[in-house]
mmCIF file of C-alpha atoms in Angstrom:
data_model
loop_
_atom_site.group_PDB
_atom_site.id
_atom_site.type_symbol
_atom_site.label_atom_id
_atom_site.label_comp_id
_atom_site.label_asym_id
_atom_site.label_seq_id
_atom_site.Cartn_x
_atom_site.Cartn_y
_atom_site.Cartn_z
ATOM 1 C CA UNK A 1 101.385 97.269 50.408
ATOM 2 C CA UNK A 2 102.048 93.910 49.347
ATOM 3 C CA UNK A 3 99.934 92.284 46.112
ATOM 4 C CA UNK A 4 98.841 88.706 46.287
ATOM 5 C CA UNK A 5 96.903 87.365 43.316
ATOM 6 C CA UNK A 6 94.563 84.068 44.183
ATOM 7 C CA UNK A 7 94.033 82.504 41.249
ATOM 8 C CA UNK A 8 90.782 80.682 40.749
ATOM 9 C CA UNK A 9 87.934 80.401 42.894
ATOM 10 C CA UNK A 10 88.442 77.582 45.068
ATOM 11 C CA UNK A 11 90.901 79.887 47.032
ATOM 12 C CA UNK A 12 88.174 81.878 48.182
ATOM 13 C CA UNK A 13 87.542 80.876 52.039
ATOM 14 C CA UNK A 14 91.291 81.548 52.319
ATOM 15 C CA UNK A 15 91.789 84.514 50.769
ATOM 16 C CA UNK A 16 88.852 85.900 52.672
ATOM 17 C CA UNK A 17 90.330 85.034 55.952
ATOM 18 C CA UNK A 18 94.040 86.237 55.241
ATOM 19 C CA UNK A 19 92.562 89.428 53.871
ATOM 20 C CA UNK A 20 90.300 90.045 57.022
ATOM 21 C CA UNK A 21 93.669 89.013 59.422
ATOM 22 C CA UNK A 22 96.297 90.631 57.162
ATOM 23 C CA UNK A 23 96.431 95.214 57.285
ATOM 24 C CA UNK A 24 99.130 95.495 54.556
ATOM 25 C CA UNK A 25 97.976 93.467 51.687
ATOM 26 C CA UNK A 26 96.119 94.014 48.455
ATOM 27 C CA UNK A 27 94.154 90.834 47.173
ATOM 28 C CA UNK A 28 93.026 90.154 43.874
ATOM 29 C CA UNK A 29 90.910 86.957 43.176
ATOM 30 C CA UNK A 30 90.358 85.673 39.892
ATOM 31 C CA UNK A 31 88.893 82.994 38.207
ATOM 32 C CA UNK A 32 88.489 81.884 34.449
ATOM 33 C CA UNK A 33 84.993 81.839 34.706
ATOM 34 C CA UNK A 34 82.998 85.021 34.898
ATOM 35 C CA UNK A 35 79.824 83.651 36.544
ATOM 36 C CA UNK A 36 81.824 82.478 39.640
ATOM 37 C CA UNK A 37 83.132 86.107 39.478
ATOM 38 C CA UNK A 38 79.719 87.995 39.157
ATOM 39 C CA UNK A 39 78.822 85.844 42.503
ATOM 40 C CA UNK A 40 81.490 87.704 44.722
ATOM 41 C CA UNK A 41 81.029 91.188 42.954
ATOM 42 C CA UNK A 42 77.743 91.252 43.801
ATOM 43 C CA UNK A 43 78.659 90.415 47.351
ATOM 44 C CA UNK A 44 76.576 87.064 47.530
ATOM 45 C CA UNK A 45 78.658 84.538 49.474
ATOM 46 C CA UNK A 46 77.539 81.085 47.985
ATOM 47 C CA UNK A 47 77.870 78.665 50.488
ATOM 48 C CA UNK A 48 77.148 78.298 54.118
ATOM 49 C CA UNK A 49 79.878 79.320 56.302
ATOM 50 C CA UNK A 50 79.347 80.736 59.552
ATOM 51 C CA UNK A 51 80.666 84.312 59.989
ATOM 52 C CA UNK A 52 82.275 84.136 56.851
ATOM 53 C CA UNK A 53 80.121 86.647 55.309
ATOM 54 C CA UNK A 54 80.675 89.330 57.875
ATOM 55 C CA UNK A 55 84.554 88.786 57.209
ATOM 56 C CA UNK A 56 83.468 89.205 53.226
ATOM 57 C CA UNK A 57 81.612 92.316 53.943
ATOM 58 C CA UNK A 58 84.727 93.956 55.863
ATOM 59 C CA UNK A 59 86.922 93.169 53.675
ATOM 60 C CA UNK A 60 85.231 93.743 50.194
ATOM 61 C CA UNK A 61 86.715 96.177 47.653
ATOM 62 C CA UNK A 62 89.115 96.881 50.432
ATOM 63 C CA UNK A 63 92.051 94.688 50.884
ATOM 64 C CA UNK A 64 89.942 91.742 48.866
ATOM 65 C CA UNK A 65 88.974 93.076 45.146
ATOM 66 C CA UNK A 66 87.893 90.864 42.285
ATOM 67 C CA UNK A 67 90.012 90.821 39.087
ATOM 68 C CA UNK A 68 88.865 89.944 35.374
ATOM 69 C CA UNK A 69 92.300 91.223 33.521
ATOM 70 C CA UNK A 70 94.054 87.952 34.473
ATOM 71 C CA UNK A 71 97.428 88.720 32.039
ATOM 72 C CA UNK A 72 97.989 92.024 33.848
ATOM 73 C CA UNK A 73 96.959 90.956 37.389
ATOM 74 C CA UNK A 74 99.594 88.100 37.464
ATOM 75 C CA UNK A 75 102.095 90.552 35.811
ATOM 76 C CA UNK A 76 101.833 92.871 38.636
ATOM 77 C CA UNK A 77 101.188 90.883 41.689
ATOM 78 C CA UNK A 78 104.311 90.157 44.002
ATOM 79 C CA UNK A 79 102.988 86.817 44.814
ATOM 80 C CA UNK A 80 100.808 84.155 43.470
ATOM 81 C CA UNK A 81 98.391 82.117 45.087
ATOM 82 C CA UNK A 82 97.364 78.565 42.910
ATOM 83 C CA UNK A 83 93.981 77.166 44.564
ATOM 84 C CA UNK A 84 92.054 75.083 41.828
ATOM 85 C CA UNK A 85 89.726 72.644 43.211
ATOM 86 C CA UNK A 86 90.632 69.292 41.155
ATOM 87 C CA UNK A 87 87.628 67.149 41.422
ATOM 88 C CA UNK A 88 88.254 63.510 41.145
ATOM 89 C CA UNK A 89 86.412 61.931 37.962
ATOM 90 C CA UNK A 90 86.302 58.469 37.391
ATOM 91 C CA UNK A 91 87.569 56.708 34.178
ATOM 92 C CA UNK A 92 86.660 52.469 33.973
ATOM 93 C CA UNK A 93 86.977 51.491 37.444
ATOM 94 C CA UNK A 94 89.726 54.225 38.449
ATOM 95 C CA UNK A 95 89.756 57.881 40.104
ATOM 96 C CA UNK A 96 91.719 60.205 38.766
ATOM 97 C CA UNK A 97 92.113 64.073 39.662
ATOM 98 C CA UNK A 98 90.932 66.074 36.824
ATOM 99 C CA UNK A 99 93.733 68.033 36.361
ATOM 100 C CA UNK A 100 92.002 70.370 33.031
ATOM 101 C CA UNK A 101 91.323 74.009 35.090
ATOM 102 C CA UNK A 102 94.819 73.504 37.509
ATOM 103 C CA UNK A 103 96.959 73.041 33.989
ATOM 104 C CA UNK A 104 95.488 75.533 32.501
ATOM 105 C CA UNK A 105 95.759 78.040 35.130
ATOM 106 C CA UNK A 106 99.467 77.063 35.523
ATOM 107 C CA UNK A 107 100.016 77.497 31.739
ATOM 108 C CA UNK A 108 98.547 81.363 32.301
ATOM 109 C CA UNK A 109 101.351 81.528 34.789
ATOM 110 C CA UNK A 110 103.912 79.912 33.027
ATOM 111 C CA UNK A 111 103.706 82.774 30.518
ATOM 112 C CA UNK A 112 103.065 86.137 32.486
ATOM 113 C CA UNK A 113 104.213 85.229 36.109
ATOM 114 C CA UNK A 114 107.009 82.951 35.815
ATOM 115 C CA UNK A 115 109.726 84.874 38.202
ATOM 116 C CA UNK A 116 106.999 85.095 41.209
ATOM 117 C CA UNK A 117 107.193 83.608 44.582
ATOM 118 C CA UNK A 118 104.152 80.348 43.952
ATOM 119 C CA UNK A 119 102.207 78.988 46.897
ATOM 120 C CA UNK A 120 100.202 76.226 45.807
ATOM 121 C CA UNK A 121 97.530 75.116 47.884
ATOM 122 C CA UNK A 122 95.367 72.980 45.273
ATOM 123 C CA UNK A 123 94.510 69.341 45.466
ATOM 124 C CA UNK A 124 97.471 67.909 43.553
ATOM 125 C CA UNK A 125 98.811 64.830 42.092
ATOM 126 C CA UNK A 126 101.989 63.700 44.295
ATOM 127 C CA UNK A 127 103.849 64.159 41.410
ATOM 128 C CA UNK A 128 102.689 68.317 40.552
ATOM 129 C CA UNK A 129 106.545 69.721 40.724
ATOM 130 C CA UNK A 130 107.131 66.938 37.420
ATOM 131 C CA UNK A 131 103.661 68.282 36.214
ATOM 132 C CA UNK A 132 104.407 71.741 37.092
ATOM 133 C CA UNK A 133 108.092 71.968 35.577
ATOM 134 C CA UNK A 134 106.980 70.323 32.221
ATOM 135 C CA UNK A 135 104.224 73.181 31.872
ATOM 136 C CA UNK A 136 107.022 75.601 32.484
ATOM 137 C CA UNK A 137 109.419 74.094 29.873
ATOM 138 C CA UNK A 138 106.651 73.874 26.860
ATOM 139 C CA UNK A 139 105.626 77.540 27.751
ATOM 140 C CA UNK A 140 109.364 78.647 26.966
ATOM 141 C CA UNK A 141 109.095 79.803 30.587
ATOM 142 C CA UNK A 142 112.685 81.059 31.320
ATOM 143 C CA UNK A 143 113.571 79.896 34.682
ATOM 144 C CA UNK A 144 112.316 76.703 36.912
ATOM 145 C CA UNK A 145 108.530 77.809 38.706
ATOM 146 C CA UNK A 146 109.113 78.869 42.695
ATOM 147 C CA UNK A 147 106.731 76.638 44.196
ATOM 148 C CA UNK A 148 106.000 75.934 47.493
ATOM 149 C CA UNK A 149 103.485 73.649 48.663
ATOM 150 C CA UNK A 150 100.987 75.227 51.502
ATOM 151 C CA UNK A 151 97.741 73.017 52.045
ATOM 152 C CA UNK A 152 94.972 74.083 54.141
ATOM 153 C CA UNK A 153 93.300 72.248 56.369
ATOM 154 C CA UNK A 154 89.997 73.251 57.466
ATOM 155 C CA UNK A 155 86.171 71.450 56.816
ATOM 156 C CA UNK A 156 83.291 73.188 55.963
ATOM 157 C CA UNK A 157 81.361 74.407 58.264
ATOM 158 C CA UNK A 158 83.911 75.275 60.577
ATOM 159 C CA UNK A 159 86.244 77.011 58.108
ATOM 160 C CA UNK A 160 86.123 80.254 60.057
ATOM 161 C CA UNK A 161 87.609 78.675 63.436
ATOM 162 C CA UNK A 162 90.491 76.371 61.111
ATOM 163 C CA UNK A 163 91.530 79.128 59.293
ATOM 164 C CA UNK A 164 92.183 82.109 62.063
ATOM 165 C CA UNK A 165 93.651 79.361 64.569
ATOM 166 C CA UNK A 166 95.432 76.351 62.954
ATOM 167 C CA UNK A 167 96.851 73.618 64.345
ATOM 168 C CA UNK A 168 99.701 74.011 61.933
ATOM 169 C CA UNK A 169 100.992 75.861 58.975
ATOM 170 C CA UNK A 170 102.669 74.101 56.683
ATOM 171 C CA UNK A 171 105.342 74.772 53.666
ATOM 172 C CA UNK A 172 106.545 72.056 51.422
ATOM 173 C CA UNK A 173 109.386 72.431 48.727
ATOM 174 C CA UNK A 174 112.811 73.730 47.287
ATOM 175 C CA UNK A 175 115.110 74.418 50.644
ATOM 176 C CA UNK A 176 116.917 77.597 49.259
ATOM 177 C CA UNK A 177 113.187 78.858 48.465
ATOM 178 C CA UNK A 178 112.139 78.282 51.747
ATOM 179 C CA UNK A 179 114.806 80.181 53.123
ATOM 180 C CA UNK A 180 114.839 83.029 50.940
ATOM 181 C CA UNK A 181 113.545 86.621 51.042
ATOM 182 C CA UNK A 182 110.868 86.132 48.886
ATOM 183 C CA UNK A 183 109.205 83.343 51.635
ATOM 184 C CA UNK A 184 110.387 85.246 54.729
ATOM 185 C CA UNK A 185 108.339 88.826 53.439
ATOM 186 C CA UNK A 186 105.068 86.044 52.723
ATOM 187 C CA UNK A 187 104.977 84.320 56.275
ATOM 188 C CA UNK A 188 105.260 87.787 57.706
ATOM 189 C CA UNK A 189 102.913 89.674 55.771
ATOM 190 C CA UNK A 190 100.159 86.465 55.433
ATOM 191 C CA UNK A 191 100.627 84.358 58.203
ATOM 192 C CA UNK A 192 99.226 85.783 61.211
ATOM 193 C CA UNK A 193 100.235 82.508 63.369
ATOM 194 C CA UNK A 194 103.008 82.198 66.137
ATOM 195 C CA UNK A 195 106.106 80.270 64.692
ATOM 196 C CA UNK A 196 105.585 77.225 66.795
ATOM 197 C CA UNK A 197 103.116 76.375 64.858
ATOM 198 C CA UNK A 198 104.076 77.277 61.677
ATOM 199 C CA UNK A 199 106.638 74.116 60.073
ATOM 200 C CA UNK A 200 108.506 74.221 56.582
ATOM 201 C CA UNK A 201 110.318 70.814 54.933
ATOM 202 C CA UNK A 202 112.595 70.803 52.009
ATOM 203 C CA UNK A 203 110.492 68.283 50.647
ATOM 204 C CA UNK A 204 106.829 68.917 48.643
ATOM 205 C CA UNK A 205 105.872 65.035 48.343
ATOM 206 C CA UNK A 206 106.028 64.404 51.888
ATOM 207 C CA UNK A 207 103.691 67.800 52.586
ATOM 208 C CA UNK A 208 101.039 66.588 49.377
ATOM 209 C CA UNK A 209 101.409 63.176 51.275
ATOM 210 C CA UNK A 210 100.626 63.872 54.762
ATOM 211 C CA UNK A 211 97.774 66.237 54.016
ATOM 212 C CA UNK A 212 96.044 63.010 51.955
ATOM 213 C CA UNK A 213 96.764 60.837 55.261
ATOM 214 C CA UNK A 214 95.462 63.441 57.313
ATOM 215 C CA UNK A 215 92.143 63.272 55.672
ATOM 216 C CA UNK A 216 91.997 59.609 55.114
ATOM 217 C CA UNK A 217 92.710 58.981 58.673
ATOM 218 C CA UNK A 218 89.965 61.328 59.556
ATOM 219 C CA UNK A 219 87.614 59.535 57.029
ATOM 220 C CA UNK A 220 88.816 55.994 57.866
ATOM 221 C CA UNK A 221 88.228 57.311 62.109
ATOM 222 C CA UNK A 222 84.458 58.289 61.330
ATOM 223 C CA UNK A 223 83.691 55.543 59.215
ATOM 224 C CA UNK A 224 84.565 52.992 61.979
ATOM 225 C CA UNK A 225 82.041 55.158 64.352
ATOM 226 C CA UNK A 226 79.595 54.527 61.635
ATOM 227 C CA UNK A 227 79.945 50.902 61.807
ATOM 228 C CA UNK A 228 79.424 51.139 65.359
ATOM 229 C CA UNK A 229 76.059 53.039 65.129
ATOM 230 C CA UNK A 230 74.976 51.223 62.948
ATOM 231 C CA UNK A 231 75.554 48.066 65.311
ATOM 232 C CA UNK A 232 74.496 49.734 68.540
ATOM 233 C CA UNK A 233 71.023 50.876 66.691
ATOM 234 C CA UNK A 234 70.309 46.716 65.698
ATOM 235 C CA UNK A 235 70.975 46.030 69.162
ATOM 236 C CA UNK A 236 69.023 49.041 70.474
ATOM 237 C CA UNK A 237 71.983 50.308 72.584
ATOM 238 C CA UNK A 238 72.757 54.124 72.921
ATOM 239 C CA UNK A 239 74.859 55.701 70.966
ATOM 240 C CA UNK A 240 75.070 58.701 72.163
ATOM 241 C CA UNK A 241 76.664 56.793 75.341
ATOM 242 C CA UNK A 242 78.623 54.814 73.548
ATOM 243 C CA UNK A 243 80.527 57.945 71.687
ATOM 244 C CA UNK A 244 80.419 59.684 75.347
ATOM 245 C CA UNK A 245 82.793 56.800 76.623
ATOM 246 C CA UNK A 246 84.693 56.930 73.956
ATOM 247 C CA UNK A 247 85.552 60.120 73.925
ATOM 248 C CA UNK A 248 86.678 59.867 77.033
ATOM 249 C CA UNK A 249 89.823 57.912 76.076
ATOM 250 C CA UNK A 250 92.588 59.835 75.743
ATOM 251 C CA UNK A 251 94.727 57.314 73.302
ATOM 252 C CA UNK A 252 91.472 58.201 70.872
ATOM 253 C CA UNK A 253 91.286 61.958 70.796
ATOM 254 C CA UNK A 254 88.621 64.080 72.123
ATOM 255 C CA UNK A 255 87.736 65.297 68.411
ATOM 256 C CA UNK A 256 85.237 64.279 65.890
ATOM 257 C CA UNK A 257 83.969 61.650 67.953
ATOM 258 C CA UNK A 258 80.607 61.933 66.617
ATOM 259 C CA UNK A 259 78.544 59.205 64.156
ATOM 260 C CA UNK A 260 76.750 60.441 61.409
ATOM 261 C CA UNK A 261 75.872 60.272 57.524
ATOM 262 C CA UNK A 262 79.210 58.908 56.375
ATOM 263 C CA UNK A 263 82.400 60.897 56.974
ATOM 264 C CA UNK A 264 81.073 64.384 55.677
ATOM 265 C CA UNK A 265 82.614 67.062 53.544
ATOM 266 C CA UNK A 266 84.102 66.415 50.031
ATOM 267 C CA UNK A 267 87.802 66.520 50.913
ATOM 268 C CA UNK A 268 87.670 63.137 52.735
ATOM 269 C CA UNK A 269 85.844 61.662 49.839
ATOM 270 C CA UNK A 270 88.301 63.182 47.424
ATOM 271 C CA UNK A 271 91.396 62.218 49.093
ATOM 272 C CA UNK A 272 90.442 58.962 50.072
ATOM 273 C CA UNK A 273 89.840 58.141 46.335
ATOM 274 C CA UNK A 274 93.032 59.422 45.177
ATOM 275 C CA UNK A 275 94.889 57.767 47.939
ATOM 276 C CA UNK A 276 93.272 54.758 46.773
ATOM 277 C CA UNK A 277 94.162 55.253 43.013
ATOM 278 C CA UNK A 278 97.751 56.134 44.213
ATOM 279 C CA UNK A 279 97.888 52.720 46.255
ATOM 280 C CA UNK A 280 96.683 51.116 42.859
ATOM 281 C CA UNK A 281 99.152 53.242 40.396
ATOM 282 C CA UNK A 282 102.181 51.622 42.648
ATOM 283 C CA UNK A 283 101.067 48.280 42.742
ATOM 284 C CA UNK A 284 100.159 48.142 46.229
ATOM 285 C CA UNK A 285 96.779 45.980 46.136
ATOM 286 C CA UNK A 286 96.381 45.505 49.791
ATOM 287 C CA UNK A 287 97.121 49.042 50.797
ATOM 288 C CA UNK A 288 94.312 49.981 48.198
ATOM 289 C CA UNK A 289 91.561 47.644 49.649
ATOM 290 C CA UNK A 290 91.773 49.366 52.891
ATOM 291 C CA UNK A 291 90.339 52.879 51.541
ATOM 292 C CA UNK A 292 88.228 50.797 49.228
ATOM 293 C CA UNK A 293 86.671 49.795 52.690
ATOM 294 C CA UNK A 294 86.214 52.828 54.046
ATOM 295 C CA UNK A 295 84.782 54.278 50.743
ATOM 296 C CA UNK A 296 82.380 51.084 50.998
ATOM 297 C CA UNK A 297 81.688 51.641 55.096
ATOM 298 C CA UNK A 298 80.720 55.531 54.125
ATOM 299 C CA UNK A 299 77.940 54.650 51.246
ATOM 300 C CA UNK A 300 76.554 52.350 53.935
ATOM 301 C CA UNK A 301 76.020 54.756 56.779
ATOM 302 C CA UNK A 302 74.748 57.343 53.887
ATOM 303 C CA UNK A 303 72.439 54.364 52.247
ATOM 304 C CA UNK A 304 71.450 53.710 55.997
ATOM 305 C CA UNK A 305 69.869 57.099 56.821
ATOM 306 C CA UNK A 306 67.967 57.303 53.809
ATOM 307 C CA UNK A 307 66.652 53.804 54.553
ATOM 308 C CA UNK A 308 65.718 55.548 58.064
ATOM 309 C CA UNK A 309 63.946 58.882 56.792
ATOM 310 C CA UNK A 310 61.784 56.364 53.759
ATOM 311 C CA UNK A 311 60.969 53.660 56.916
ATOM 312 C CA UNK A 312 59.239 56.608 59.290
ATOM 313 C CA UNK A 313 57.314 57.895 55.863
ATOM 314 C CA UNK A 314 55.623 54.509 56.002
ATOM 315 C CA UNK A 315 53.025 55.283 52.906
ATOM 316 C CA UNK A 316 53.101 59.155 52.070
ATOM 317 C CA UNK A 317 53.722 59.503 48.982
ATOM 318 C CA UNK A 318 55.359 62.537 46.299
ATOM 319 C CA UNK A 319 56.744 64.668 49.070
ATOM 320 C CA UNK A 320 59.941 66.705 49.468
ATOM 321 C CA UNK A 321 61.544 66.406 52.472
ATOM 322 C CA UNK A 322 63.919 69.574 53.508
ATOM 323 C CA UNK A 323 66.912 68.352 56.181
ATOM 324 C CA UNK A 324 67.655 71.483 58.738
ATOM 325 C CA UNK A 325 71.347 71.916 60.362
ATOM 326 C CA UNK A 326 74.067 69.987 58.288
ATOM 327 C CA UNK A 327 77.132 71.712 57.245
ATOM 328 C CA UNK A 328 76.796 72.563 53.483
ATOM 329 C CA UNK A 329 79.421 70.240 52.884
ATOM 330 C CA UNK A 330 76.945 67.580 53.474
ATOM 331 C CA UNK A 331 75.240 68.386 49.935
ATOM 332 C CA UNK A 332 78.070 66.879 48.015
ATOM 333 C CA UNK A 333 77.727 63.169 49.340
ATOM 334 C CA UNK A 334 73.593 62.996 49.823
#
C-alpha cells in the first residue's frame, strides 16, 4: 500500500477521483485550515459536482482519510501531492497570484518532506522551480526539491467525466526524475490512463505554459461566441442556429460551442489574468492587450445578462431572484 499525502484543499476533486480509481493507495488530505477539514470529516461535499459525492462516500475513511498531524503525515507519506489554489489579487492596476498559502505549504515541506517524490499541480508562477528551490535553500533543506509539474485539466461541473477519462496526462520537469523509480511506481499506482495518452517533457515551463494557453484559448474561443450573441440578439437572428452551423465546422471543433454568461468557471478568469500580467512583466504590450480584450468581451456578456433578467422585471421591486442549472463554477464571476 502506497501513501500519498495531498496537501491542502484545493486538491480535493483529484484526490477523490484517484482514490475511487486507484485499489492500492492510502490518501491523506490535509489542509492548514481546520474548518475546510471539519467540511470533509463530516462527509459534506461543498460544491456541486455531479457524482462526485457518491465517489466521496465510497471512498471515505477508506483509501481517502483526512489528516490534521501535518509534520508526521508528510514524514511518512511516500509521495506528496502540492494543490494550493493561488487566487489572483490585484495590486494598482496589476494581477498577481497570491502566492501566501502555496509558500507556506512548501516551507512545511521543505522541512519534514524534503527527500519525497513532489507532484505539483497548483496554479503557479512560470517561474515556481526558482521559487521552489529558494524555499528549499532558506529551510536548510538538504538536497534540491523532486518536483514534477502535473496540471489538471478539468472545469467544474464536469470534473467527474475530465478526471476518469483525460485527454492527456501530463508531467513537466527534471529528465532523470522523470525517468526514475520513484515516477515509474506513481504513474503505475495513480494513473489509471493508457500510455498514449499519458506525455512527460524534461521541461516544467513549457508544461505551466501550455496549461495557461490552454485555458486562455478556451476563454478567448467563448468570448468571441459571446460577441456573436450578443450581435445576433440586436439583429434578432437565432443563435441557437447560428452555434448549430458552427459547430458543424470541423477546422472549429465540435466542443464548447455554446454562448453564454462570459467564459464560465474561475480557471479561465484566473489564467487569463496572469497570462496577461506575464505578457506585461516581459514587456510585451501588444501580446497583453489581447487578453485585456477578452477579459473586457467576458464582463460584457456577464453585464449583458443582468441587463436582460432587470429589463423583463420591468417595475417589481425588492425581490431575489434564484438562477436554476449553472455549473457552480458560475458563482465566482456573477
Amino acid at each position: 500500500m502506497s501513501k500519498i499525502c495531498a496537501l491542502e484543499y484545493y486538491p480535493c476533486i483529484t484526490m477523490i477521483v484517484m482514490a475511487y480509481e486507484c485499489a492500492n493507495v492510502a490518501i491523506t488530505m490535509l489542509d492548514v485550515d481546520n474548518e475546510n477539514l471539519h467540511v470533509w470529516e463530516a462527509r459534506i461535499v461543498p460544491f456541486e459536482e455531479p457524482d462526485m459525492e457518491h465517489m466521496y462516500d465510497q471512498v471515505h475513511n477508506v483509501r481517502l482519510r483526512i489528516g490534521h498531524d501535518i509534520a508526521a503525515t508528510l514524514n511518512d507519506a511516500n509521495c506528496i501531492v502540492m494543490a494550493i489554489d493561488n487566487p489572483i489579487q490585484k495590486i494598482n492596476s496589476e494581477h498577481e497570484l497570491n502566492l501566501t498559502k502555496w509558500e507556506a505549504s512548501w516551507r512545511r515541506v521543505a522541512i519534514h518532506a524534503a527527500n519525497k517524490l513532489l507532484i505539483e499541480k497548483s496554479n503557479v508562477p512560470i517561474d515556481a522551480d526558482k521559487n521552489i528551490n529558494r524555499i528549499f535553500f532558506e529551510r536548510g533543506a538538504p538536497n534540491y526539491p523532486r518536483v514534477l509539474y502535473n496540471p489538471d485539466f478539468y472545469s467544474l461541473g464536469t470534473s467527474y467525466m475530465d478526471m476518469r477519462f483525460p485527454s492527456q496526462v501530463i508531467f513537466g520537469g527534471n529528465s532523470q526524475l522523470i525517468h526514475g523509480v520513484d515516477f515509474l511506481q506513481f504513474r503505475n499506482l495513480l494513473y489509471w490512463v493508457p500510455d498514449n495518452i499519458l506525455f512527460t517533457y524534461p521541461d516544467s515551463k513549457s508544461v505551466i505554459i501550455a496549461k495557461l494557453g490552454i485555458n486562455v484559448l478556451l476563454a478567448a474561443k467563448l468570448s468571441t461566441l459571446n460577441n456573436i450573441s450578443s450581435i445576433s440578439a440586436q439583429v434578432k437572428a437565432n443563435t441557437h442556429r447560428i452555434m448549430d452551423i458552427m459547430n458543424r465546422n470541423q477546422r472549429l471543433g465540435p466542443t464548447s460551442l455554446k454562448s453564454g454568461i462570459g467564459f464560465r468557471g474561475p480557471n479561465l478568469l484566473r489564467d487569463t489574468q496572469y497570462l496577461s500580467q506575464v505578457a506585461h512583466d516581459n514587456g510585451l504590450p501588444e501580446e497583453k492587450q489581447l487578453y485585456v480584450k477578452i477579459l473586457a468581451n467576458n464582463r460584457t456578456a456577464r453585464r449583458r445578462f443582468v441587463k436582460m433578467v432587470l429589463a423583463k422585471l420591468t417595475g417589481m421591486k425588492n425581490k431575489t431572484i434564484a438562477i436554476f442549472g449553472f455549473a457552480s463554477s458560475i458563482i465566482h464571476q456573477t
